[in-house]
């Protein structure tokens, strides 16, 4: 796998060795690269399309691995798991050795992190998040860049100087529009030809190219005039961070749910597998104290998962858009003009993430409740996925009526605030009901 990654990252796509870059496991994982490439490779005098060659390699690899599995299953009599030398050495490390704990909390934490290998899952999730962040496209469109430059100029409170400049810009666009209208009128009268009109219009068209961008400034200006506490804010990044744009950070919601299912589905099932629940039930405080300890461990682990999930998206927004005038009132963003003006943008972002964490804890408790009822890890994951993941994914492929049941709405305070009043109360009540299951 290391050699495959090294070859994929070091071989030049236009070199004669590119075939080893195409016939590569990493190339099959990076599916987007295959579909974006329009290239043929010369293999023994025959031109082969990269997409077709990749699919052929994938089929051959699938067949070979399938046959290898069948051969191993039929030939090997002892299919028990063997421990590698590396794992044996790792077990000699003091941290990974079985320990005797005097506190139930630390015992439950050890069982979850070490016995259930959750520390490895958290490590892999962290590496995946770092990799995803390093491969984010940080480029923005020309129009967005122009809007950002405008907003850097106007950022802050509305002043007489800013108002004067907005008026001047507005007059400049109006003059350009009027000049084009006059040129078109001359064409209609036959005073100039159509070719001459195109030439005369060019400088005015260049001015009007940024008019749509300036209209976004005008909307903010009109909003500030109606809301005295509001200020000019470059709001694109904030709208993305607060999930106001469609499908903004949807993958983050999916990661949270998948991680919760993987990590917490087995925490109550463990005692039922080895019969320990029967012993705990016979002790005066065994069941209650153990349950509280497990929930405490889940809470701490949830905090770690949540932090790994949100930190990359905050860094991403900071790198691409920045945090312009973050101390301004939340009413500076027109969508939240009805909120209390004393709340700053940074305050609302913190409130949004606190709400998101509370909702995530509710989801974790729901998964724990399912695992306690079903007493089976696999069934817990299947049922939880059917309730939490399938409606969310189905809504994205066009099954709109399932969008009402999509759990990503309760994870995002902004969506709850901006949605219809009747549905708003539904999404607030659901987590409260889960708390008392």
Tab-separated table of C-alpha atoms in Angstrom:
chain	number	residue	atom	x	y	z
A	1	UNK	CA	0.000	0.000	0.000
A	2	UNK	CA	2.897	2.336	0.813
A	3	UNK	CA	4.529	1.575	-2.554
A	4	UNK	CA	1.207	2.204	-4.319
A	5	UNK	CA	0.852	5.594	-2.637
A	6	UNK	CA	4.476	6.500	-3.381
A	7	UNK	CA	4.060	5.586	-7.045
A	8	UNK	CA	0.788	7.484	-7.368
A	9	UNK	CA	2.218	10.690	-5.861
A	10	UNK	CA	5.667	10.647	-7.531
A	11	UNK	CA	5.068	9.376	-11.085
A	12	UNK	CA	4.446	12.196	-13.552
A	13	UNK	CA	1.031	11.800	-15.295
A	14	UNK	CA	2.652	12.482	-18.683
A	15	UNK	CA	5.672	10.193	-18.230
A	16	UNK	CA	6.095	6.822	-19.917
A	17	UNK	CA	5.646	5.141	-16.518
A	18	UNK	CA	2.165	6.577	-16.079
A	19	UNK	CA	0.685	3.119	-16.592
A	20	UNK	CA	1.921	2.216	-13.077
A	21	UNK	CA	0.112	5.293	-11.803
A	22	UNK	CA	-3.148	4.146	-13.440
A	23	UNK	CA	-2.846	0.461	-12.494
A	24	UNK	CA	-2.687	1.417	-8.841
A	25	UNK	CA	-4.891	0.901	-5.776
A	26	UNK	CA	-4.692	4.596	-4.873
A	27	UNK	CA	-5.945	5.505	-8.346
A	28	UNK	CA	-9.054	3.390	-7.734
A	29	UNK	CA	-9.665	5.121	-4.399
A	30	UNK	CA	-9.295	8.601	-5.956
A	31	UNK	CA	-12.282	8.000	-8.247
A	32	UNK	CA	-12.758	11.679	-9.120
A	33	UNK	CA	-9.320	11.775	-10.737
A	34	UNK	CA	-10.270	8.942	-13.101
A	35	UNK	CA	-13.380	10.689	-14.394
A	36	UNK	CA	-11.616	14.043	-14.725
A	37	UNK	CA	-8.833	12.563	-16.875
A	38	UNK	CA	-9.189	12.433	-20.658
A	39	UNK	CA	-6.085	10.514	-21.686
A	40	UNK	CA	-5.007	7.466	-23.631
A	41	UNK	CA	-1.997	5.305	-22.756
A	42	UNK	CA	0.210	3.571	-25.287
A	43	UNK	CA	0.433	-0.056	-24.146
A	44	UNK	CA	2.417	-2.260	-26.515
A	45	UNK	CA	1.387	-0.128	-29.481
A	46	UNK	CA	-2.302	-0.045	-28.539
A	47	UNK	CA	-4.027	3.109	-27.295
A	48	UNK	CA	-6.039	2.442	-24.157
A	49	UNK	CA	-8.362	4.910	-22.430
A	50	UNK	CA	-7.438	5.619	-18.786
A	51	UNK	CA	-11.027	5.090	-17.565
A	52	UNK	CA	-11.348	1.739	-19.347
A	53	UNK	CA	-7.929	0.636	-18.128
A	54	UNK	CA	-8.796	1.573	-14.527
A	55	UNK	CA	-12.089	-0.347	-14.685
A	56	UNK	CA	-10.305	-3.370	-16.212
A	57	UNK	CA	-7.698	-3.277	-13.435
A	58	UNK	CA	-10.451	-3.009	-10.799
A	59	UNK	CA	-12.289	-6.051	-12.224
A	60	UNK	CA	-9.086	-8.122	-12.433
A	61	UNK	CA	-8.144	-7.136	-8.883
A	62	UNK	CA	-11.628	-8.037	-7.618
A	63	UNK	CA	-11.501	-11.459	-9.299
A	64	UNK	CA	-7.979	-12.219	-8.041
A	65	UNK	CA	-8.756	-11.198	-4.459
A	66	UNK	CA	-12.012	-13.176	-4.566
A	67	UNK	CA	-10.199	-16.303	-5.782
A	68	UNK	CA	-7.490	-15.782	-3.157
A	69	UNK	CA	-10.118	-15.637	-0.402
A	70	UNK	CA	-11.803	-18.807	-1.679
A	71	UNK	CA	-8.448	-20.626	-1.895
A	72	UNK	CA	-7.445	-19.611	1.639
A	73	UNK	CA	-10.861	-20.626	2.999
A	74	UNK	CA	-10.738	-24.075	1.373
A	75	UNK	CA	-7.059	-24.851	2.002
A	76	UNK	CA	-6.507	-23.494	5.507
A	77	UNK	CA	-7.994	-25.631	8.218
A	78	UNK	CA	-7.135	-23.251	11.050
A	79	UNK	CA	-8.785	-19.925	10.325
A	80	UNK	CA	-8.240	-18.525	13.800
A	81	UNK	CA	-6.829	-15.052	14.075
A	82	UNK	CA	-3.058	-14.922	14.583
A	83	UNK	CA	-1.407	-12.064	16.396
A	84	UNK	CA	1.401	-10.343	14.485
A	85	UNK	CA	4.775	-9.599	16.038
A	86	UNK	CA	3.969	-5.896	15.967
A	87	UNK	CA	0.813	-6.407	18.030
A	88	UNK	CA	2.712	-8.595	20.481
A	89	UNK	CA	5.251	-5.814	20.981
A	90	UNK	CA	2.477	-3.242	21.375
A	91	UNK	CA	0.915	-5.353	24.096
A	92	UNK	CA	4.161	-5.089	26.051
A	93	UNK	CA	3.680	-1.325	26.263
A	94	UNK	CA	2.407	-0.464	29.754
A	95	UNK	CA	-0.472	1.685	28.466
A	96	UNK	CA	-1.934	-1.181	26.453
A	97	UNK	CA	-1.557	-3.845	29.150
A	98	UNK	CA	-4.694	-4.989	30.953
A	99	UNK	CA	-4.930	-2.966	34.120
A	100	UNK	CA	-6.797	-3.337	37.394
A	101	UNK	CA	-8.835	-0.215	38.158
A	102	UNK	CA	-10.346	0.794	41.479
A	103	UNK	CA	-12.799	3.200	39.841
A	104	UNK	CA	-15.576	1.935	37.571
A	105	UNK	CA	-15.284	5.028	35.351
A	106	UNK	CA	-11.650	4.284	34.459
A	107	UNK	CA	-12.508	0.634	33.902
A	108	UNK	CA	-15.270	1.556	31.454
A	109	UNK	CA	-12.992	4.062	29.736
A	110	UNK	CA	-10.325	1.372	29.313
A	111	UNK	CA	-12.871	-1.095	27.946
A	112	UNK	CA	-14.123	1.417	25.379
A	113	UNK	CA	-10.796	2.892	24.287
A	114	UNK	CA	-8.471	-0.118	24.469
A	115	UNK	CA	-10.558	-3.291	24.351
A	116	UNK	CA	-12.988	-1.907	21.756
A	117	UNK	CA	-10.089	-0.177	19.913
A	118	UNK	CA	-11.896	3.184	19.900
A	119	UNK	CA	-8.558	5.001	20.240
A	120	UNK	CA	-7.625	3.611	16.817
A	121	UNK	CA	-10.939	4.763	15.331
A	122	UNK	CA	-10.430	8.267	16.738
A	123	UNK	CA	-6.880	8.342	15.395
A	124	UNK	CA	-8.010	7.268	11.917
A	125	UNK	CA	-10.823	9.844	11.989
A	126	UNK	CA	-8.309	12.554	12.912
A	127	UNK	CA	-5.947	11.532	10.089
A	128	UNK	CA	-8.859	11.479	7.640
A	129	UNK	CA	-9.964	14.971	8.709
A	130	UNK	CA	-6.415	16.330	8.356
A	131	UNK	CA	-6.120	14.748	4.906
A	132	UNK	CA	-9.499	16.155	3.823
A	133	UNK	CA	-8.582	19.633	5.066
A	134	UNK	CA	-5.272	19.591	3.204
A	135	UNK	CA	-7.064	18.701	-0.057
A	136	UNK	CA	-9.869	21.280	0.144
A	137	UNK	CA	-10.144	23.556	-2.880
A	138	UNK	CA	-9.365	26.978	-1.440
A	139	UNK	CA	-9.985	28.911	-4.661
A	140	UNK	CA	-13.000	31.206	-4.951
A	141	UNK	CA	-14.700	32.538	-8.072
A	142	UNK	CA	-13.846	35.887	-9.665
A	143	UNK	CA	-17.179	37.395	-8.603
A	144	UNK	CA	-16.747	36.153	-5.023
A	145	UNK	CA	-13.248	37.620	-4.917
A	146	UNK	CA	-14.602	40.970	-6.144
A	147	UNK	CA	-17.343	40.856	-3.494
A	148	UNK	CA	-14.755	40.120	-0.802
A	149	UNK	CA	-12.624	43.079	-1.924
A	150	UNK	CA	-15.683	45.340	-1.844
A	151	UNK	CA	-16.593	44.164	1.657
A	152	UNK	CA	-13.072	44.662	2.987
A	153	UNK	CA	-13.445	48.303	1.941
A	154	UNK	CA	-16.897	48.761	3.485
A	155	UNK	CA	-16.427	46.466	6.521
A	156	UNK	CA	-17.662	47.949	9.794
A	157	UNK	CA	-20.259	50.516	10.741
A	158	UNK	CA	-22.012	52.647	8.138
A	159	UNK	CA	-20.347	56.073	7.940
A	160	UNK	CA	-20.985	59.166	5.858
A	161	UNK	CA	-17.851	58.421	3.821
A	162	UNK	CA	-19.016	54.861	3.017
A	163	UNK	CA	-22.497	56.117	2.157
A	164	UNK	CA	-20.976	58.694	-0.203
A	165	UNK	CA	-18.896	56.032	-1.947
A	166	UNK	CA	-21.938	53.758	-2.362
A	167	UNK	CA	-23.833	56.655	-3.944
A	168	UNK	CA	-20.910	57.346	-6.294
A	169	UNK	CA	-20.707	53.679	-7.319
A	170	UNK	CA	-24.453	53.592	-7.903
A	171	UNK	CA	-24.226	56.700	-10.109
A	172	UNK	CA	-21.340	55.151	-12.055
A	173	UNK	CA	-23.428	52.088	-12.907
A	174	UNK	CA	-26.438	54.237	-13.788
A	175	UNK	CA	-24.312	56.354	-16.168
A	176	UNK	CA	-22.940	53.237	-17.820
A	177	UNK	CA	-26.461	51.821	-18.300
A	178	UNK	CA	-27.663	55.154	-19.690
A	179	UNK	CA	-24.711	55.368	-22.105
A	180	UNK	CA	-25.468	51.877	-23.457
A	181	UNK	CA	-29.139	52.837	-23.861
A	182	UNK	CA	-28.104	55.958	-25.820
A	183	UNK	CA	-25.826	53.921	-28.089
A	184	UNK	CA	-28.643	51.449	-28.738
A	185	UNK	CA	-30.968	54.356	-29.566
A	186	UNK	CA	-28.471	55.653	-32.151
A	187	UNK	CA	-28.371	52.203	-33.722
A	188	UNK	CA	-32.160	52.228	-34.012
A	189	UNK	CA	-32.057	55.643	-35.692
A	190	UNK	CA	-29.371	54.490	-38.110
A	191	UNK	CA	-26.786	56.994	-36.915
A	192	UNK	CA	-24.187	54.258	-36.212
A	193	UNK	CA	-23.781	50.658	-37.342
A	194	UNK	CA	-24.177	47.605	-35.132
A	195	UNK	CA	-20.422	46.937	-35.340
A	196	UNK	CA	-19.631	50.470	-34.174
A	197	UNK	CA	-22.161	50.106	-31.339
A	198	UNK	CA	-20.406	46.986	-30.054
A	199	UNK	CA	-17.131	48.878	-30.002
A	200	UNK	CA	-18.633	51.901	-28.225
A	201	UNK	CA	-20.349	49.687	-25.622
A	202	UNK	CA	-17.201	47.821	-24.534
A	203	UNK	CA	-15.940	50.272	-21.850
A	204	UNK	CA	-19.432	50.603	-20.370
A	205	UNK	CA	-19.939	46.805	-20.400
A	206	UNK	CA	-16.719	46.437	-18.392
A	207	UNK	CA	-18.170	48.774	-15.768
A	208	UNK	CA	-21.455	46.830	-15.654
A	209	UNK	CA	-19.668	43.481	-15.282
A	210	UNK	CA	-19.421	44.092	-11.539
A	211	UNK	CA	-22.947	45.487	-11.136
A	212	UNK	CA	-24.374	42.184	-9.812
A	213	UNK	CA	-21.639	42.136	-7.175
A	214	UNK	CA	-22.412	45.724	-6.200
A	215	UNK	CA	-26.108	44.831	-5.858
A	216	UNK	CA	-25.110	42.497	-3.003
A	217	UNK	CA	-23.477	45.498	-1.317
A	218	UNK	CA	-26.653	47.528	-1.904
A	219	UNK	CA	-28.758	44.838	-0.221
A	220	UNK	CA	-26.523	45.006	2.845
A	221	UNK	CA	-26.662	48.823	2.738
A	222	UNK	CA	-30.477	48.818	2.647
A	223	UNK	CA	-30.538	46.225	5.431
A	224	UNK	CA	-28.255	48.389	7.622
A	225	UNK	CA	-30.478	51.416	7.023
A	226	UNK	CA	-33.418	49.402	8.423
A	227	UNK	CA	-31.377	47.868	11.283
A	228	UNK	CA	-29.185	50.519	12.996
A	229	UNK	CA	-27.222	47.895	15.000
A	230	UNK	CA	-26.170	46.066	11.823
A	231	UNK	CA	-22.788	46.570	10.134
A	232	UNK	CA	-21.138	45.719	6.837
A	233	UNK	CA	-19.881	42.139	7.059
A	234	UNK	CA	-18.337	39.814	4.496
A	235	UNK	CA	-20.882	37.097	5.227
A	236	UNK	CA	-20.168	34.303	2.705
A	237	UNK	CA	-17.993	32.314	5.116
A	238	UNK	CA	-20.396	32.787	8.018
A	239	UNK	CA	-23.323	31.540	5.912
A	240	UNK	CA	-21.299	28.465	5.040
A	241	UNK	CA	-20.207	27.859	8.630
A	242	UNK	CA	-23.771	28.273	9.932
A	243	UNK	CA	-25.083	25.803	7.301
A	244	UNK	CA	-27.317	28.395	5.638
A	245	UNK	CA	-26.164	27.316	2.184
A	246	UNK	CA	-27.660	24.094	0.861
A	247	UNK	CA	-25.612	20.997	1.767
A	248	UNK	CA	-22.972	23.123	3.532
A	249	UNK	CA	-20.757	20.705	5.507
A	250	UNK	CA	-23.342	17.929	5.053
A	251	UNK	CA	-20.495	15.418	5.167
A	252	UNK	CA	-19.670	16.627	8.701
A	253	UNK	CA	-23.183	15.659	9.857
A	254	UNK	CA	-22.773	12.245	8.252
A	255	UNK	CA	-19.363	11.729	9.885
A	256	UNK	CA	-20.797	12.525	13.328
A	257	UNK	CA	-23.590	9.980	12.979
A	258	UNK	CA	-21.360	7.259	11.508
A	259	UNK	CA	-18.754	7.750	14.241
A	260	UNK	CA	-21.451	7.652	16.935
A	261	UNK	CA	-22.809	4.380	15.545
A	262	UNK	CA	-19.385	2.740	15.284
A	263	UNK	CA	-18.122	3.874	18.688
A	264	UNK	CA	-21.214	3.584	20.910
A	265	UNK	CA	-23.219	0.681	19.479
A	266	UNK	CA	-21.305	-1.915	21.494
A	267	UNK	CA	-20.863	-0.163	24.833
A	268	UNK	CA	-23.910	-1.780	26.497
A	269	UNK	CA	-23.802	-4.930	24.385
A	270	UNK	CA	-20.444	-6.005	25.869
A	271	UNK	CA	-21.980	-7.120	29.176
A	272	UNK	CA	-24.719	-9.130	27.431
A	273	UNK	CA	-22.186	-11.007	25.281
A	274	UNK	CA	-20.220	-12.410	28.221
A	275	UNK	CA	-23.116	-12.637	30.688
A	276	UNK	CA	-21.664	-9.948	32.965
A	277	UNK	CA	-25.057	-8.200	33.054
A	278	UNK	CA	-26.435	-11.030	35.209
A	279	UNK	CA	-23.705	-10.496	37.806
A	280	UNK	CA	-24.193	-6.709	37.762
A	281	UNK	CA	-27.945	-7.094	38.257
A	282	UNK	CA	-27.398	-9.091	41.459
A	283	UNK	CA	-25.310	-6.362	43.131
A	284	UNK	CA	-27.017	-3.462	44.989
A	285	UNK	CA	-25.348	-0.656	43.011
A	286	UNK	CA	-23.661	-2.487	40.182
A	287	UNK	CA	-26.153	-1.777	37.435
A	288	UNK	CA	-26.796	1.902	38.239
A	289	UNK	CA	-23.166	2.904	38.874
A	290	UNK	CA	-21.932	1.026	35.811
A	291	UNK	CA	-24.591	2.660	33.636
A	292	UNK	CA	-23.656	6.133	34.894
A	293	UNK	CA	-19.968	5.398	34.300
A	294	UNK	CA	-20.690	4.241	30.742
A	295	UNK	CA	-22.713	7.380	29.999
A	296	UNK	CA	-19.898	9.527	31.439
A	297	UNK	CA	-17.373	7.780	29.190
A	298	UNK	CA	-19.689	8.272	26.210
A	299	UNK	CA	-19.984	11.972	27.024
A	300	UNK	CA	-16.199	12.472	27.072
A	301	UNK	CA	-15.738	10.432	23.887
A	302	UNK	CA	-18.533	12.426	22.231
A	303	UNK	CA	-16.657	15.636	23.043
A	304	UNK	CA	-13.531	14.250	21.328
A	305	UNK	CA	-15.478	13.148	18.233
A	306	UNK	CA	-17.273	16.495	18.109
A	307	UNK	CA	-13.995	18.446	18.363
A	308	UNK	CA	-12.371	16.380	15.597
A	309	UNK	CA	-15.444	17.061	13.457
A	310	UNK	CA	-15.777	20.847	13.856
A	311	UNK	CA	-12.169	22.078	14.082
A	312	UNK	CA	-11.331	21.345	10.399
A	313	UNK	CA	-14.434	23.149	9.107
A	314	UNK	CA	-13.641	26.248	11.189
A	315	UNK	CA	-10.046	26.219	9.876
A	316	UNK	CA	-11.330	25.748	6.307
A	317	UNK	CA	-13.655	28.755	6.513
A	318	UNK	CA	-10.870	30.844	8.043
A	319	UNK	CA	-8.444	29.929	5.268
A	320	UNK	CA	-10.880	30.538	2.407
A	321	UNK	CA	-13.058	33.440	3.568
A	322	UNK	CA	-11.558	34.731	6.828
A	323	UNK	CA	-13.548	35.996	9.822
A	324	UNK	CA	-14.337	39.565	8.835
A	325	UNK	CA	-15.855	41.807	11.544
A	326	UNK	CA	-16.763	38.746	13.641
A	327	UNK	CA	-17.695	40.874	16.675
A	328	UNK	CA	-20.488	42.658	14.762
A	329	UNK	CA	-24.122	42.009	15.697
A	330	UNK	CA	-25.673	38.839	14.298
A	331	UNK	CA	-28.370	41.089	12.794
A	332	UNK	CA	-25.679	42.220	10.326
A	333	UNK	CA	-26.501	38.999	8.444
A	334	UNK	CA	-29.942	39.739	6.879
A	335	UNK	CA	-31.265	36.216	7.497
A	336	UNK	CA	-30.983	36.793	11.265
A	337	UNK	CA	-32.369	40.322	11.397
A	338	UNK	CA	-35.131	39.191	13.790
A	339	UNK	CA	-32.691	37.957	16.455
A	340	UNK	CA	-31.571	39.955	19.465
A	341	UNK	CA	-29.062	42.548	18.243
A	342	UNK	CA	-26.917	42.171	21.371
A	343	UNK	CA	-25.697	38.766	20.159
A	344	UNK	CA	-22.475	39.031	18.137
A	345	UNK	CA	-21.640	36.832	15.162
A	346	UNK	CA	-18.965	34.991	17.150
A	347	UNK	CA	-21.450	34.578	20.010
A	348	UNK	CA	-24.042	33.087	17.693
A	349	UNK	CA	-21.458	30.734	16.156
A	350	UNK	CA	-20.566	29.505	19.668
A	351	UNK	CA	-24.272	29.130	20.497
A	352	UNK	CA	-24.765	27.245	17.229
A	353	UNK	CA	-22.001	24.766	18.073
A	354	UNK	CA	-23.217	24.346	21.661
A	355	UNK	CA	-26.686	23.517	20.320
A	356	UNK	CA	-25.111	21.162	17.798
A	357	UNK	CA	-23.238	19.391	20.601
A	358	UNK	CA	-26.398	19.028	22.703
A	359	UNK	CA	-28.222	17.566	19.691
A	360	UNK	CA	-25.287	15.226	19.045
A	361	UNK	CA	-25.434	14.013	22.660
A	362	UNK	CA	-29.156	13.347	22.120
A	363	UNK	CA	-28.279	11.233	19.077
A	364	UNK	CA	-25.667	9.328	21.108
A	365	UNK	CA	-28.246	8.659	23.853
A	366	UNK	CA	-30.684	7.446	21.202
A	367	UNK	CA	-28.085	5.004	19.843
A	368	UNK	CA	-27.339	3.791	23.383
A	369	UNK	CA	-31.070	3.266	23.956
A	370	UNK	CA	-31.348	1.216	20.742
A	371	UNK	CA	-28.317	-0.914	21.698
A	372	UNK	CA	-29.795	-1.485	25.162
A	373	UNK	CA	-33.089	-2.658	23.648
A	374	UNK	CA	-31.643	-4.816	20.834
A	375	UNK	CA	-28.552	-6.092	22.709
A	376	UNK	CA	-26.793	-6.608	19.381
A	377	UNK	CA	-24.169	-4.354	17.800
A	378	UNK	CA	-24.985	-5.166	14.176
A	379	UNK	CA	-28.729	-4.669	14.629
A	380	UNK	CA	-28.083	-1.413	16.488
A	381	UNK	CA	-26.019	-0.022	13.598
A	382	UNK	CA	-28.610	-1.115	11.032
A	383	UNK	CA	-31.568	0.360	12.932
A	384	UNK	CA	-29.716	3.579	13.803
A	385	UNK	CA	-28.617	3.999	10.179
A	386	UNK	CA	-32.162	3.447	8.944
A	387	UNK	CA	-33.482	6.163	11.263
A	388	UNK	CA	-30.597	8.654	11.235
A	389	UNK	CA	-28.718	8.241	7.952
A	390	UNK	CA	-31.094	6.941	5.281
A	391	UNK	CA	-33.566	9.900	5.426
A	392	UNK	CA	-30.657	12.346	5.194
A	393	UNK	CA	-29.066	10.587	2.213
A	394	UNK	CA	-32.418	9.964	0.504
A	395	UNK	CA	-33.272	13.668	0.713
A	396	UNK	CA	-30.059	14.430	-1.173
A	397	UNK	CA	-30.972	12.179	-4.104
A	398	UNK	CA	-34.353	13.819	-4.599
A	399	UNK	CA	-36.776	12.032	-2.252
A	400	UNK	CA	-38.027	15.339	-0.855
A	401	UNK	CA	-40.678	14.107	1.600
A	402	UNK	CA	-37.902	12.427	3.621
A	403	UNK	CA	-36.245	15.819	4.037
A	404	UNK	CA	-38.703	16.507	6.885
A	405	UNK	CA	-37.225	13.525	8.767
A	406	UNK	CA	-33.607	14.437	7.989
A	407	UNK	CA	-31.627	14.530	11.226
A	408	UNK	CA	-29.168	17.141	9.936
A	409	UNK	CA	-31.786	19.814	10.667
A	410	UNK	CA	-31.707	19.248	14.425
A	411	UNK	CA	-27.905	19.381	14.315
A	412	UNK	CA	-27.981	22.944	12.993
A	413	UNK	CA	-29.491	25.813	14.991
A	414	UNK	CA	-29.549	28.101	11.942
A	415	UNK	CA	-31.769	25.712	10.005
A	416	UNK	CA	-34.136	25.398	12.965
A	417	UNK	CA	-34.397	29.188	13.277
A	418	UNK	CA	-34.952	29.723	9.543
A	419	UNK	CA	-37.432	26.888	8.974
A	420	UNK	CA	-41.230	27.004	9.082
A	421	UNK	CA	-42.675	27.819	12.527
A	422	UNK	CA	-44.666	24.575	12.917
A	423	UNK	CA	-41.754	22.293	12.021
A	424	UNK	CA	-39.399	24.335	14.214
A	425	UNK	CA	-41.076	23.109	17.407
A	426	UNK	CA	-40.978	19.516	16.153
A	427	UNK	CA	-37.180	19.588	15.866
A	428	UNK	CA	-36.827	21.175	19.292
A	429	UNK	CA	-39.109	18.595	20.989
A	430	UNK	CA	-37.468	15.491	19.404
A	431	UNK	CA	-34.126	15.751	21.312
A	432	UNK	CA	-35.970	16.454	24.571
A	433	UNK	CA	-38.036	13.272	24.094
A	434	UNK	CA	-34.867	11.286	23.367
A	435	UNK	CA	-33.396	12.485	26.658
A	436	UNK	CA	-36.155	10.715	28.597
A	437	UNK	CA	-36.256	7.461	26.624
